[in-house]
PDB file of C-alpha atoms in Angstrom:
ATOM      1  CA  UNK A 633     179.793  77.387  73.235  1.00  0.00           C
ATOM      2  CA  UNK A 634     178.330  76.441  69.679  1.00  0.00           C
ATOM      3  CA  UNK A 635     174.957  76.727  71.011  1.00  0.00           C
ATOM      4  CA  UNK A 636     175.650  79.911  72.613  1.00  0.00           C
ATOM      5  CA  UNK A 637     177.260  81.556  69.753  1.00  0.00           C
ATOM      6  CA  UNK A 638     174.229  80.080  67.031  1.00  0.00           C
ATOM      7  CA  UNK A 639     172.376  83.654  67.189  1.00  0.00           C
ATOM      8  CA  UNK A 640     175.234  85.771  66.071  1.00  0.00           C
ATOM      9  CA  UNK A 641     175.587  83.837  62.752  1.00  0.00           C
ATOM     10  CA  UNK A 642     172.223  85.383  61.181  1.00  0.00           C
ATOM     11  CA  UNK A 643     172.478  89.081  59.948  1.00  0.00           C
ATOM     12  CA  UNK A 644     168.772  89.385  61.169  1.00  0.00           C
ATOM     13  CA  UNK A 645     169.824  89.142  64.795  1.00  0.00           C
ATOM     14  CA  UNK A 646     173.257  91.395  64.790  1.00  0.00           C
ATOM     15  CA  UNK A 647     171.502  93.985  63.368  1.00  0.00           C
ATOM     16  CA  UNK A 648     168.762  93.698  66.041  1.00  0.00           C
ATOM     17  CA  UNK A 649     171.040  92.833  68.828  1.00  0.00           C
ATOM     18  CA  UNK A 650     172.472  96.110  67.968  1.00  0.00           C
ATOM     19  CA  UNK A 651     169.774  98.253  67.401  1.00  0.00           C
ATOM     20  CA  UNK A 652     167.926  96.707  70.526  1.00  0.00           C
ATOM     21  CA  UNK A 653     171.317  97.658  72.821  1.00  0.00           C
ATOM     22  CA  UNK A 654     171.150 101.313  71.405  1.00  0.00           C
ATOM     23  CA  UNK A 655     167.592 101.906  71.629  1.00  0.00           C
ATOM     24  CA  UNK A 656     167.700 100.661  75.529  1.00  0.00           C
ATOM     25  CA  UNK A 657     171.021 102.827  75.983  1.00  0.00           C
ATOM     26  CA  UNK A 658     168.761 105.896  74.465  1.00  0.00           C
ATOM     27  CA  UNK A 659     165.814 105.588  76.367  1.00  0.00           C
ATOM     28  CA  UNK A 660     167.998 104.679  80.046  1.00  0.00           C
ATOM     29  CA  UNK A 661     169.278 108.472  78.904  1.00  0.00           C
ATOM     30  CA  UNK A 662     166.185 110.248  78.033  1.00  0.00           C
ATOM     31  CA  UNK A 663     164.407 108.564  80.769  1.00  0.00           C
ATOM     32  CA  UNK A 664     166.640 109.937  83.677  1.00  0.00           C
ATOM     33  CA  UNK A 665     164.926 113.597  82.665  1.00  0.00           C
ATOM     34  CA  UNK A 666     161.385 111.665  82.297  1.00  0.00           C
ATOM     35  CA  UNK A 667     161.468 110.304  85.721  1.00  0.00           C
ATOM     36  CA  UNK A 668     163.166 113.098  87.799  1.00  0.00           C
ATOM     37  CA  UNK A 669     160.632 115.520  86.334  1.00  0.00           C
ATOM     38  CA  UNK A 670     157.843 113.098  87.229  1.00  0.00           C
ATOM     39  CA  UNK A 671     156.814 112.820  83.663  1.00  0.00           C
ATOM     40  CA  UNK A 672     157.019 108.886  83.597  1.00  0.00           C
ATOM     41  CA  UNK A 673     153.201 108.702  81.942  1.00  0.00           C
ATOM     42  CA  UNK A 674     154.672 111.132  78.949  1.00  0.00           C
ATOM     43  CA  UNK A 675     156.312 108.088  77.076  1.00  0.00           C
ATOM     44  CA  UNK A 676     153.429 106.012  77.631  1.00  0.00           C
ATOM     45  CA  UNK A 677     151.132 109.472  76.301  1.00  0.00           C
ATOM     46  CA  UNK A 678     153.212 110.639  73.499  1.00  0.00           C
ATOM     47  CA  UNK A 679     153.988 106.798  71.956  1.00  0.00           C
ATOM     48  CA  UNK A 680     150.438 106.957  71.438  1.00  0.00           C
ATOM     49  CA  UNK A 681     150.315 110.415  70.033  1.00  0.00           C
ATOM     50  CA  UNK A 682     152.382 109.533  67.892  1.00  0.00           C
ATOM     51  CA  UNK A 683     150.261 106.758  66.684  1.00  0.00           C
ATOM     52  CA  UNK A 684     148.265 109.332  65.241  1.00  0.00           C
ATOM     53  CA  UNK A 685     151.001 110.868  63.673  1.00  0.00           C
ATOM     54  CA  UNK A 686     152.060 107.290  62.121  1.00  0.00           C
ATOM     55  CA  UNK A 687     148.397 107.040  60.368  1.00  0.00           C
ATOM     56  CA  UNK A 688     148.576 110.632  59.355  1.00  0.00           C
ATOM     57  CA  UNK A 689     151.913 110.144  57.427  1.00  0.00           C
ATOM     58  CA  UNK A 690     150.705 106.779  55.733  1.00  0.00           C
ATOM     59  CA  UNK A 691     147.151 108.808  54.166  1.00  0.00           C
ATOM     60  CA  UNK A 692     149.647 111.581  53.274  1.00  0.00           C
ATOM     61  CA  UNK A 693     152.069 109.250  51.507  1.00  0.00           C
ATOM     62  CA  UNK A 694     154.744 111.064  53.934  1.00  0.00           C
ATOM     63  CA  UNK A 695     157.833 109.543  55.316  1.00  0.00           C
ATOM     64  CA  UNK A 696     157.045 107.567  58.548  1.00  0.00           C
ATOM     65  CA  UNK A 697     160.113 109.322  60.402  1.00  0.00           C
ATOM     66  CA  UNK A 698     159.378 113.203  59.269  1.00  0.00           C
ATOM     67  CA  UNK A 699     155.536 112.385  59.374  1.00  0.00           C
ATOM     68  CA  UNK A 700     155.237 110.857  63.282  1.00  0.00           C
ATOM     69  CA  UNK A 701     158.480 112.729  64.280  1.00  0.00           C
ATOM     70  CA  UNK A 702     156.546 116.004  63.354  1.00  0.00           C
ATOM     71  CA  UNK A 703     153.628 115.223  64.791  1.00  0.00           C
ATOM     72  CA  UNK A 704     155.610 113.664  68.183  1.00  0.00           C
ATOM     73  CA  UNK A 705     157.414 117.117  68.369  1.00  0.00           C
ATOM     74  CA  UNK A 706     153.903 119.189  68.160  1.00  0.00           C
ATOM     75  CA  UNK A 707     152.815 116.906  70.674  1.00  0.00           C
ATOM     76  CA  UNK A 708     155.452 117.180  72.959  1.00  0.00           C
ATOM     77  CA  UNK A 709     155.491 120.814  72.891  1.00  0.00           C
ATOM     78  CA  UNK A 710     152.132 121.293  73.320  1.00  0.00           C
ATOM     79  CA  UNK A 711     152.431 118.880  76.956  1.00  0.00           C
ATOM     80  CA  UNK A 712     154.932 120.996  77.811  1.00  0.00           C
ATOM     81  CA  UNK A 713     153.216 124.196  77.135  1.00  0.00           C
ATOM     82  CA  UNK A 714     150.396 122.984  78.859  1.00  0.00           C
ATOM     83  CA  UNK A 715     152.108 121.652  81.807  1.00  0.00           C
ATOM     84  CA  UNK A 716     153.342 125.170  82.584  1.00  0.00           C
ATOM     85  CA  UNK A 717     149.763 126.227  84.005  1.00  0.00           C
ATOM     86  CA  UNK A 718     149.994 125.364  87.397  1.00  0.00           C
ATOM     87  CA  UNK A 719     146.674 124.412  87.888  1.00  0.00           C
ATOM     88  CA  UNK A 720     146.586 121.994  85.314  1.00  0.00           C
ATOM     89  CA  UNK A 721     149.919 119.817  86.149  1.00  0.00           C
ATOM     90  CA  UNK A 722     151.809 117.416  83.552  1.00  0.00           C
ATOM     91  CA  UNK A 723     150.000 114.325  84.017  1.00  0.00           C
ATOM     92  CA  UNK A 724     146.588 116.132  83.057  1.00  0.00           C
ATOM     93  CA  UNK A 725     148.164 117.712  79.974  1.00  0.00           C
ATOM     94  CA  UNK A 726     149.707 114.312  79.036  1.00  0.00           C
ATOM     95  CA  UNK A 727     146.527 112.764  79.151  1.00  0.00           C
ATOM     96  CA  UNK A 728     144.939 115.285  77.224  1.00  0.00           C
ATOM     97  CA  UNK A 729     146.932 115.949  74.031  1.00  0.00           C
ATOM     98  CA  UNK A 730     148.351 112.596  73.857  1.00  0.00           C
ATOM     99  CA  UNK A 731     144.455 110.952  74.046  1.00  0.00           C
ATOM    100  CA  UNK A 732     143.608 113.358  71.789  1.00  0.00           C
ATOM    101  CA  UNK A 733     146.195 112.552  69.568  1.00  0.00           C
ATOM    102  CA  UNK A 734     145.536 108.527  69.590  1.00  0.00           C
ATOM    103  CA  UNK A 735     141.649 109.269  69.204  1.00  0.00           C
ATOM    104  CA  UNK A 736     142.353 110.957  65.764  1.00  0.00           C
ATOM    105  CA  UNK A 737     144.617 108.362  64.470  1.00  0.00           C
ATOM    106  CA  UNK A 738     141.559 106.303  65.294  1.00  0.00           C
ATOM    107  CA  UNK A 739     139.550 108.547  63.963  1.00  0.00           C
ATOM    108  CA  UNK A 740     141.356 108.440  60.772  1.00  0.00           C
ATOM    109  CA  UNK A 741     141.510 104.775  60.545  1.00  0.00           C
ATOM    110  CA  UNK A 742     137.616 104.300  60.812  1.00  0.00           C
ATOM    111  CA  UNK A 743     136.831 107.403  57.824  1.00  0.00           C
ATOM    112  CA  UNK A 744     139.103 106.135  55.209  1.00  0.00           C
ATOM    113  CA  UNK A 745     137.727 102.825  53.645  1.00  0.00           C
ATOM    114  CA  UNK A 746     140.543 100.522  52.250  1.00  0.00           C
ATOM    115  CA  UNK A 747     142.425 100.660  55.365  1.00  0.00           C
ATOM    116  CA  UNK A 748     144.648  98.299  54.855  1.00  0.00           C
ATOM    117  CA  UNK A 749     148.301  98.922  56.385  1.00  0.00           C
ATOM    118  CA  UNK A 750     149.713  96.514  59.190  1.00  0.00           C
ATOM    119  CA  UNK A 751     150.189  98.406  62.470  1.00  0.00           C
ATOM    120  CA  UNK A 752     150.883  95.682  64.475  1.00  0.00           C
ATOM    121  CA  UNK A 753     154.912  96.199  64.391  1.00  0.00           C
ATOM    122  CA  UNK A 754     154.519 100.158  65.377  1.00  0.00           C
ATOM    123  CA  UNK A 755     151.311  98.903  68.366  1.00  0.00           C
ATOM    124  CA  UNK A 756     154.146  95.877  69.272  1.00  0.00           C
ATOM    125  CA  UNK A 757     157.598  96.312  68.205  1.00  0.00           C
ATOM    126  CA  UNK A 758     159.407  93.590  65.873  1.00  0.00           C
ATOM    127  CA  UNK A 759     163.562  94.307  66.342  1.00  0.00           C
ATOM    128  CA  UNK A 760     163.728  91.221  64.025  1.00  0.00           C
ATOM    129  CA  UNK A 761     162.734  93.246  61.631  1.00  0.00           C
ATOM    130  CA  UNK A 762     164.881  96.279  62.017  1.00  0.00           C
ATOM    131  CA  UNK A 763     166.890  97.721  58.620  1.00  0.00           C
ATOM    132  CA  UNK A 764     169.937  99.326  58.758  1.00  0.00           C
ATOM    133  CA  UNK A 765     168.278 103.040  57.872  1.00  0.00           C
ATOM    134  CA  UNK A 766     166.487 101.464  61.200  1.00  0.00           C
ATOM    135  CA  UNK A 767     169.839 100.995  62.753  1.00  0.00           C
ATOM    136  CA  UNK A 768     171.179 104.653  61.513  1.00  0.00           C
ATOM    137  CA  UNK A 769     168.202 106.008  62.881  1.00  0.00           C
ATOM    138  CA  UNK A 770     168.543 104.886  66.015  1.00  0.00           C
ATOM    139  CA  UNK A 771     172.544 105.653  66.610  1.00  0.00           C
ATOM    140  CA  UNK A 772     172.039 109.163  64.901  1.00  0.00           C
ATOM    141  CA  UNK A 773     169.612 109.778  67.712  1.00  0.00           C
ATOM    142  CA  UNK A 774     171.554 108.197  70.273  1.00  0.00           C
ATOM    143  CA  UNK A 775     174.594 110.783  69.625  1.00  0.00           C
ATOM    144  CA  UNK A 776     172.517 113.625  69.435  1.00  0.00           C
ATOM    145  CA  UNK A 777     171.004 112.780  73.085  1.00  0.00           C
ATOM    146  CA  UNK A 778     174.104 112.484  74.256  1.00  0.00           C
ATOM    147  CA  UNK A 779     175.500 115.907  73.106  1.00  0.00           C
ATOM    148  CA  UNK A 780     172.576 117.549  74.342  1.00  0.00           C
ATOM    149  CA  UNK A 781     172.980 116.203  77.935  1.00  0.00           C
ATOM    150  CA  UNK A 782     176.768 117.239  77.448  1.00  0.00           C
ATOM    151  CA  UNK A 783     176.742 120.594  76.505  1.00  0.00           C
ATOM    152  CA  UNK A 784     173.533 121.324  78.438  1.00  0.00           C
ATOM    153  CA  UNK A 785     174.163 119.173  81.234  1.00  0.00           C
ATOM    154  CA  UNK A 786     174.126 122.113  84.054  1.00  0.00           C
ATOM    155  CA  UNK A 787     170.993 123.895  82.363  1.00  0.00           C
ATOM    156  CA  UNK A 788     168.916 120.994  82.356  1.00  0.00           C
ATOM    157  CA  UNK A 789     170.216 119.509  86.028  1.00  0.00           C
ATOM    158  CA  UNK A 790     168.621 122.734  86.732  1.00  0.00           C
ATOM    159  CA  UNK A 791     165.830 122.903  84.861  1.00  0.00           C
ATOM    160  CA  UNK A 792     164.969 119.632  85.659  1.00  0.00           C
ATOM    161  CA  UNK A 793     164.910 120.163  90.014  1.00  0.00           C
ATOM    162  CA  UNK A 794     164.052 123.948  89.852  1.00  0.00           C
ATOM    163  CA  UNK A 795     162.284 125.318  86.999  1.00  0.00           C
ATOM    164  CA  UNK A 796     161.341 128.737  89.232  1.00  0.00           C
ATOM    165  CA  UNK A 797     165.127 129.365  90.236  1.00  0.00           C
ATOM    166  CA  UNK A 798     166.602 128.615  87.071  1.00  0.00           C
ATOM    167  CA  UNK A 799     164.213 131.456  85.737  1.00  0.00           C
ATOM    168  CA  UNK A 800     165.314 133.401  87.771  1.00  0.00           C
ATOM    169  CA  UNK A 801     169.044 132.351  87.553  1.00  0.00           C
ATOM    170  CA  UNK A 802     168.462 133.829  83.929  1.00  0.00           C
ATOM    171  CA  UNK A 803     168.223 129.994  82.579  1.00  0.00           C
ATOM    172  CA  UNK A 804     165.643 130.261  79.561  1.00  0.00           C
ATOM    173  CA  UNK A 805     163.772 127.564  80.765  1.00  0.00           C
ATOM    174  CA  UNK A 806     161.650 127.322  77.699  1.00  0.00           C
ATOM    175  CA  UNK A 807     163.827 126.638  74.857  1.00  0.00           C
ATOM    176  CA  UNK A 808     165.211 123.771  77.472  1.00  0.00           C
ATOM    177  CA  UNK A 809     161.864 122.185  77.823  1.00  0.00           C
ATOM    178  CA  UNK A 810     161.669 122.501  74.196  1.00  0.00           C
ATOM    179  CA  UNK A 811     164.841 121.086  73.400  1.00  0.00           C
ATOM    180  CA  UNK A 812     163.741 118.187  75.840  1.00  0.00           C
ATOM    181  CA  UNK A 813     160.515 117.622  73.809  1.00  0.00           C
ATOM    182  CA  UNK A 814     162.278 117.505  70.287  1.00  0.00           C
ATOM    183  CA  UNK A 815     164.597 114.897  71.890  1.00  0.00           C
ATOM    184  CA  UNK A 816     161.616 112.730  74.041  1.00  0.00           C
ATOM    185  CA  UNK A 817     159.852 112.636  70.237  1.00  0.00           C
ATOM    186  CA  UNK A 818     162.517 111.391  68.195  1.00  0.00           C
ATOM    187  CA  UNK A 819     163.624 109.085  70.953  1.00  0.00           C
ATOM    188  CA  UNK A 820     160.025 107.655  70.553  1.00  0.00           C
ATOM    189  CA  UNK A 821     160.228 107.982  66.947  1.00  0.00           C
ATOM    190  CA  UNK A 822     163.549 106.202  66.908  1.00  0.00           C
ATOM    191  CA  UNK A 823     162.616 103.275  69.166  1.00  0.00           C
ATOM    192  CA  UNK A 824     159.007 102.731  68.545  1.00  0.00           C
ATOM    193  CA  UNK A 825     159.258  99.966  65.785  1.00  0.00           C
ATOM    194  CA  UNK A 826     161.861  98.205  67.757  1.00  0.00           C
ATOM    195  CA  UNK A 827     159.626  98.297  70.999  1.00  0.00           C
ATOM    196  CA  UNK A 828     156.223  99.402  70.178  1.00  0.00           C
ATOM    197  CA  UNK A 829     153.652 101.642  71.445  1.00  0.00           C
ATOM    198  CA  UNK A 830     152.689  99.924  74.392  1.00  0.00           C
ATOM    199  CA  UNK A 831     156.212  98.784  75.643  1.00  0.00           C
ATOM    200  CA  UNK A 832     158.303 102.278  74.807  1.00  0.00           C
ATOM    201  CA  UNK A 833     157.051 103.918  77.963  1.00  0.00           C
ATOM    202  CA  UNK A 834     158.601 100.768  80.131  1.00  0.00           C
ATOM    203  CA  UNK A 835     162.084 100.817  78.277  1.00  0.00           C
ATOM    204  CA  UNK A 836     162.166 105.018  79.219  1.00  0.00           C
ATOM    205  CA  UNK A 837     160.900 104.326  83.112  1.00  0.00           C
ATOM    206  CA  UNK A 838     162.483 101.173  84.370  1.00  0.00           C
ATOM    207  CA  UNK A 839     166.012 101.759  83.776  1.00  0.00           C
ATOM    208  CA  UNK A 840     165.567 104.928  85.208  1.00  0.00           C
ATOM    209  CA  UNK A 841     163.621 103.949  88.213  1.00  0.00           C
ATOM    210  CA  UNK A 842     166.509 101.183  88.816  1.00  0.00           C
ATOM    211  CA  UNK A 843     169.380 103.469  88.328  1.00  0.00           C
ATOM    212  CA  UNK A 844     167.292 105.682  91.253  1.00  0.00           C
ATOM    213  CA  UNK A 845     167.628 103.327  93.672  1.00  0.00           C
ATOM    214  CA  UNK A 846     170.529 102.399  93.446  1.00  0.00           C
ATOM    215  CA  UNK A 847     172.432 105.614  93.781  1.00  0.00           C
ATOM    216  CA  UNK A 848     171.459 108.896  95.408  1.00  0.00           C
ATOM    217  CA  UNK A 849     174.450 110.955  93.053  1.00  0.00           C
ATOM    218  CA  UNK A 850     172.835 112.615  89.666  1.00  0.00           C
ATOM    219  CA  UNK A 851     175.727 111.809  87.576  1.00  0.00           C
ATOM    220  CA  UNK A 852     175.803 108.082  88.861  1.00  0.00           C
ATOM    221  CA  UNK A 853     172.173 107.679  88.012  1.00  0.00           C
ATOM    222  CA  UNK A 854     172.859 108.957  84.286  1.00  0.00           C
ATOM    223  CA  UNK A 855     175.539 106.196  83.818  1.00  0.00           C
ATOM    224  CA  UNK A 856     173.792 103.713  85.652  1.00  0.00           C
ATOM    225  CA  UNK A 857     170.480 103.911  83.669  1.00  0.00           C
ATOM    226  CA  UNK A 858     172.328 103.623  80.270  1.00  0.00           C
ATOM    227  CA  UNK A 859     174.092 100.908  81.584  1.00  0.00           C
ATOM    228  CA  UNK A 860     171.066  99.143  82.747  1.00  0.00           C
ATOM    229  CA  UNK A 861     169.555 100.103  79.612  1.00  0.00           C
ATOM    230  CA  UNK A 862     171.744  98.648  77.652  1.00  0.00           C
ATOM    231  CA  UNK A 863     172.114  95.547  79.493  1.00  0.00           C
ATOM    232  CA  UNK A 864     168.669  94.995  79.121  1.00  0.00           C
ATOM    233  CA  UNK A 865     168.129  95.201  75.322  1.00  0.00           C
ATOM    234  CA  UNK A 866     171.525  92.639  75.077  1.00  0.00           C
ATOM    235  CA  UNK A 867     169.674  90.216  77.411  1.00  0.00           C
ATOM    236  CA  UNK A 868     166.517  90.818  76.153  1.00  0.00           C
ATOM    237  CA  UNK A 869     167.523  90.045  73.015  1.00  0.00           C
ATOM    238  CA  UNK A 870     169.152  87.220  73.330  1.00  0.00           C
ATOM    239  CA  UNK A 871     166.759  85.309  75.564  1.00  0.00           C
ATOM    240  CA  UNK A 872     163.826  86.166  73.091  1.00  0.00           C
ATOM    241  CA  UNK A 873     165.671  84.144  70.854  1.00  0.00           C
ATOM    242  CA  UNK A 874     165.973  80.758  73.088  1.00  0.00           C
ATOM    243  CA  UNK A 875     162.349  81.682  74.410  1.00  0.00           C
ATOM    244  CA  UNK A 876     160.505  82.159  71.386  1.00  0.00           C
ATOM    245  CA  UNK A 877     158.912  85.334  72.531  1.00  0.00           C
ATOM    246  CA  UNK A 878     158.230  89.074  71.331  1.00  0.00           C
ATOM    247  CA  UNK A 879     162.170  90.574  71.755  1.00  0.00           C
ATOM    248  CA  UNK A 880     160.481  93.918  72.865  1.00  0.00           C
ATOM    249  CA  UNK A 881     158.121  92.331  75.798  1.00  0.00           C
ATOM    250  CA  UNK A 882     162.142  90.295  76.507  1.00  0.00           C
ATOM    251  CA  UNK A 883     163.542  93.162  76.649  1.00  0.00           C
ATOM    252  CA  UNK A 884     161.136  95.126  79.162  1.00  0.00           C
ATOM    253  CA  UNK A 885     160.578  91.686  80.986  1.00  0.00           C
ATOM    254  CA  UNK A 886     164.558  91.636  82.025  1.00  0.00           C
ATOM    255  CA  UNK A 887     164.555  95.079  83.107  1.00  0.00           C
ATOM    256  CA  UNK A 888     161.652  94.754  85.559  1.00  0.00           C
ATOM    257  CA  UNK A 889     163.127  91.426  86.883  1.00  0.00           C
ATOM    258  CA  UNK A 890     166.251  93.906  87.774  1.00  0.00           C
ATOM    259  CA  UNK A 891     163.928  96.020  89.021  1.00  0.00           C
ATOM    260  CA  UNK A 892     162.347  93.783  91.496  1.00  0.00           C
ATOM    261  CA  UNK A 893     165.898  92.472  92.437  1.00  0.00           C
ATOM    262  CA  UNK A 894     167.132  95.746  93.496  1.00  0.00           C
ATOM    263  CA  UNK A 895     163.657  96.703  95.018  1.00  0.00           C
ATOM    264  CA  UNK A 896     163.688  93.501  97.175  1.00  0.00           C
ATOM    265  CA  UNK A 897     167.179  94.096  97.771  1.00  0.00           C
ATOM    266  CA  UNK A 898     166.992  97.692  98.782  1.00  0.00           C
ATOM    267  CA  UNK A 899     163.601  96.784 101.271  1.00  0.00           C
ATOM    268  CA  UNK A 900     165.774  94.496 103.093  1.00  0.00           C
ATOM    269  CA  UNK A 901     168.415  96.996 103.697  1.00  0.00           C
ATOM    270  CA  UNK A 902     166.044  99.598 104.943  1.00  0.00           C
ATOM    271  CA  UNK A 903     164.453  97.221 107.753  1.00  0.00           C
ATOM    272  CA  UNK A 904     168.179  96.454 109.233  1.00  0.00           C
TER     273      UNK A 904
END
């Protein structure tokens, strides 16, 4: 039980056992919206946008959160602007501004000599790391998600299946999509240093994708994916620390070992 219990006794690892179970909680929320509007490349597209945003901030001398949450929001927008044109679709206008977005941080990077800042927790994660303003962040965000699917839980439901007949329902479809893409940013914003830019797009998707399977009932799928989620940054966590490994690749690795459990599990069931 000693040996079980030896994490817990650092500070270090509470506070990132804690941020690591919000930030999956957040992103099994958000990602419910990501995946139902078959949008599941956007956290993969705007983490890097983002990117651009985080190099933007640091030549600025602007704070990391305002800078790349600005810049996230812009981003987001603009997909979703984008995405309206029917003949363009949301994965093409993901993969435009969010490219476009990455290849100026780049950009950036490569004009200004003395480069020096270390990206490599933002490109990888490092929940070790995290800081309580870290921490606040992170739970700030986390209640604000919530209260938006709360008190706009019927607009976006329908937003989210129908965009045409919620128009013309009298649903201003617009300022929902809008209010999506301010909360998609900062969820990215929020999470980012705790998973990185190439593993934030996993922790929205999987829990989601799980949570589908398992349940056919919109409000089931919302609990499940926090759940799983959740569950998933705990046991991520925690076995990154016996395993020596990256926390944020932990954390994705245990949700897409559920995933294959419930997808093997689910294949059976459909041949009988």
């Amino acid at each position: 039980m000693d040996t079980l219990l030896e994490p817990f006794e650092f500070a270090f690892f509470r506070n990132g056992m804690a941020v690591a179970t919000l930030a999956g909680a957040l992103c099994g929320l958000v990602g419910v919206y990501v995946v139902l509007r078959g949008m599941s490349y956007i956290g993969h597209g705007l983490s890097h946008a983002i990117f651009g945003g985080a190099v933007a901030s640091f030549l600025t001398n602007v704070n990391f959160f305002l800078g790349a949450g600005a810049w996230g929001v812009v981003s987001a927008l603009l997909v979703t602007r984008v995405a309206r044109r029917r003949s363009i679709g949301a994965d093409a206008a993901i993969g435009v501004v969010t490219t476009a977005s990455f290849a100026l941080g780049l950009a950036l990077i490569s004009a200004t000599s003395g480069f020096v800042p270390n990206f490599d927790s933002i490109l990888f994660g490092n929940v070790l790391g995290v800081s309580g303003r870290d921490l606040l962040v992170v739970a700030i965000v986390s209640l604000v998600a919530a209260g938006f699917v709360f008190f706009l839980y019927r607009p976006l439901l329908f937003t989210t299946f129908d965009v045409e007949v919620a128009e013309a329902s009298g649903i201003r479809t617009w300022w929902i999509d809008a209010g999506f893409a301010v909360l998609l940013a900062a969820t990215i914003v929020a999470t980012m240093q705790i998973l990185g830019v190439t593993l934030v797009a996993a922790a929205l998707v999987v829990p989601a994708v799980v949570a589908r399977m398992l349940t056919d009932s919109f409000a089931r799928m919302l609990v499940l994916s926090v759940v799983i989620g959740a569950a998933s940054g705990f046991t991520g966590m925690y076995v990154s620390w016996y395993l020596n490994v990256s926390s944020g690749a932990s954390i994705v690795l245990v949700s897409s070992a559920l995933f294959v459990v419930v997808y093997a599990v689910s294949g059976a069931r459909s041949r009988r």
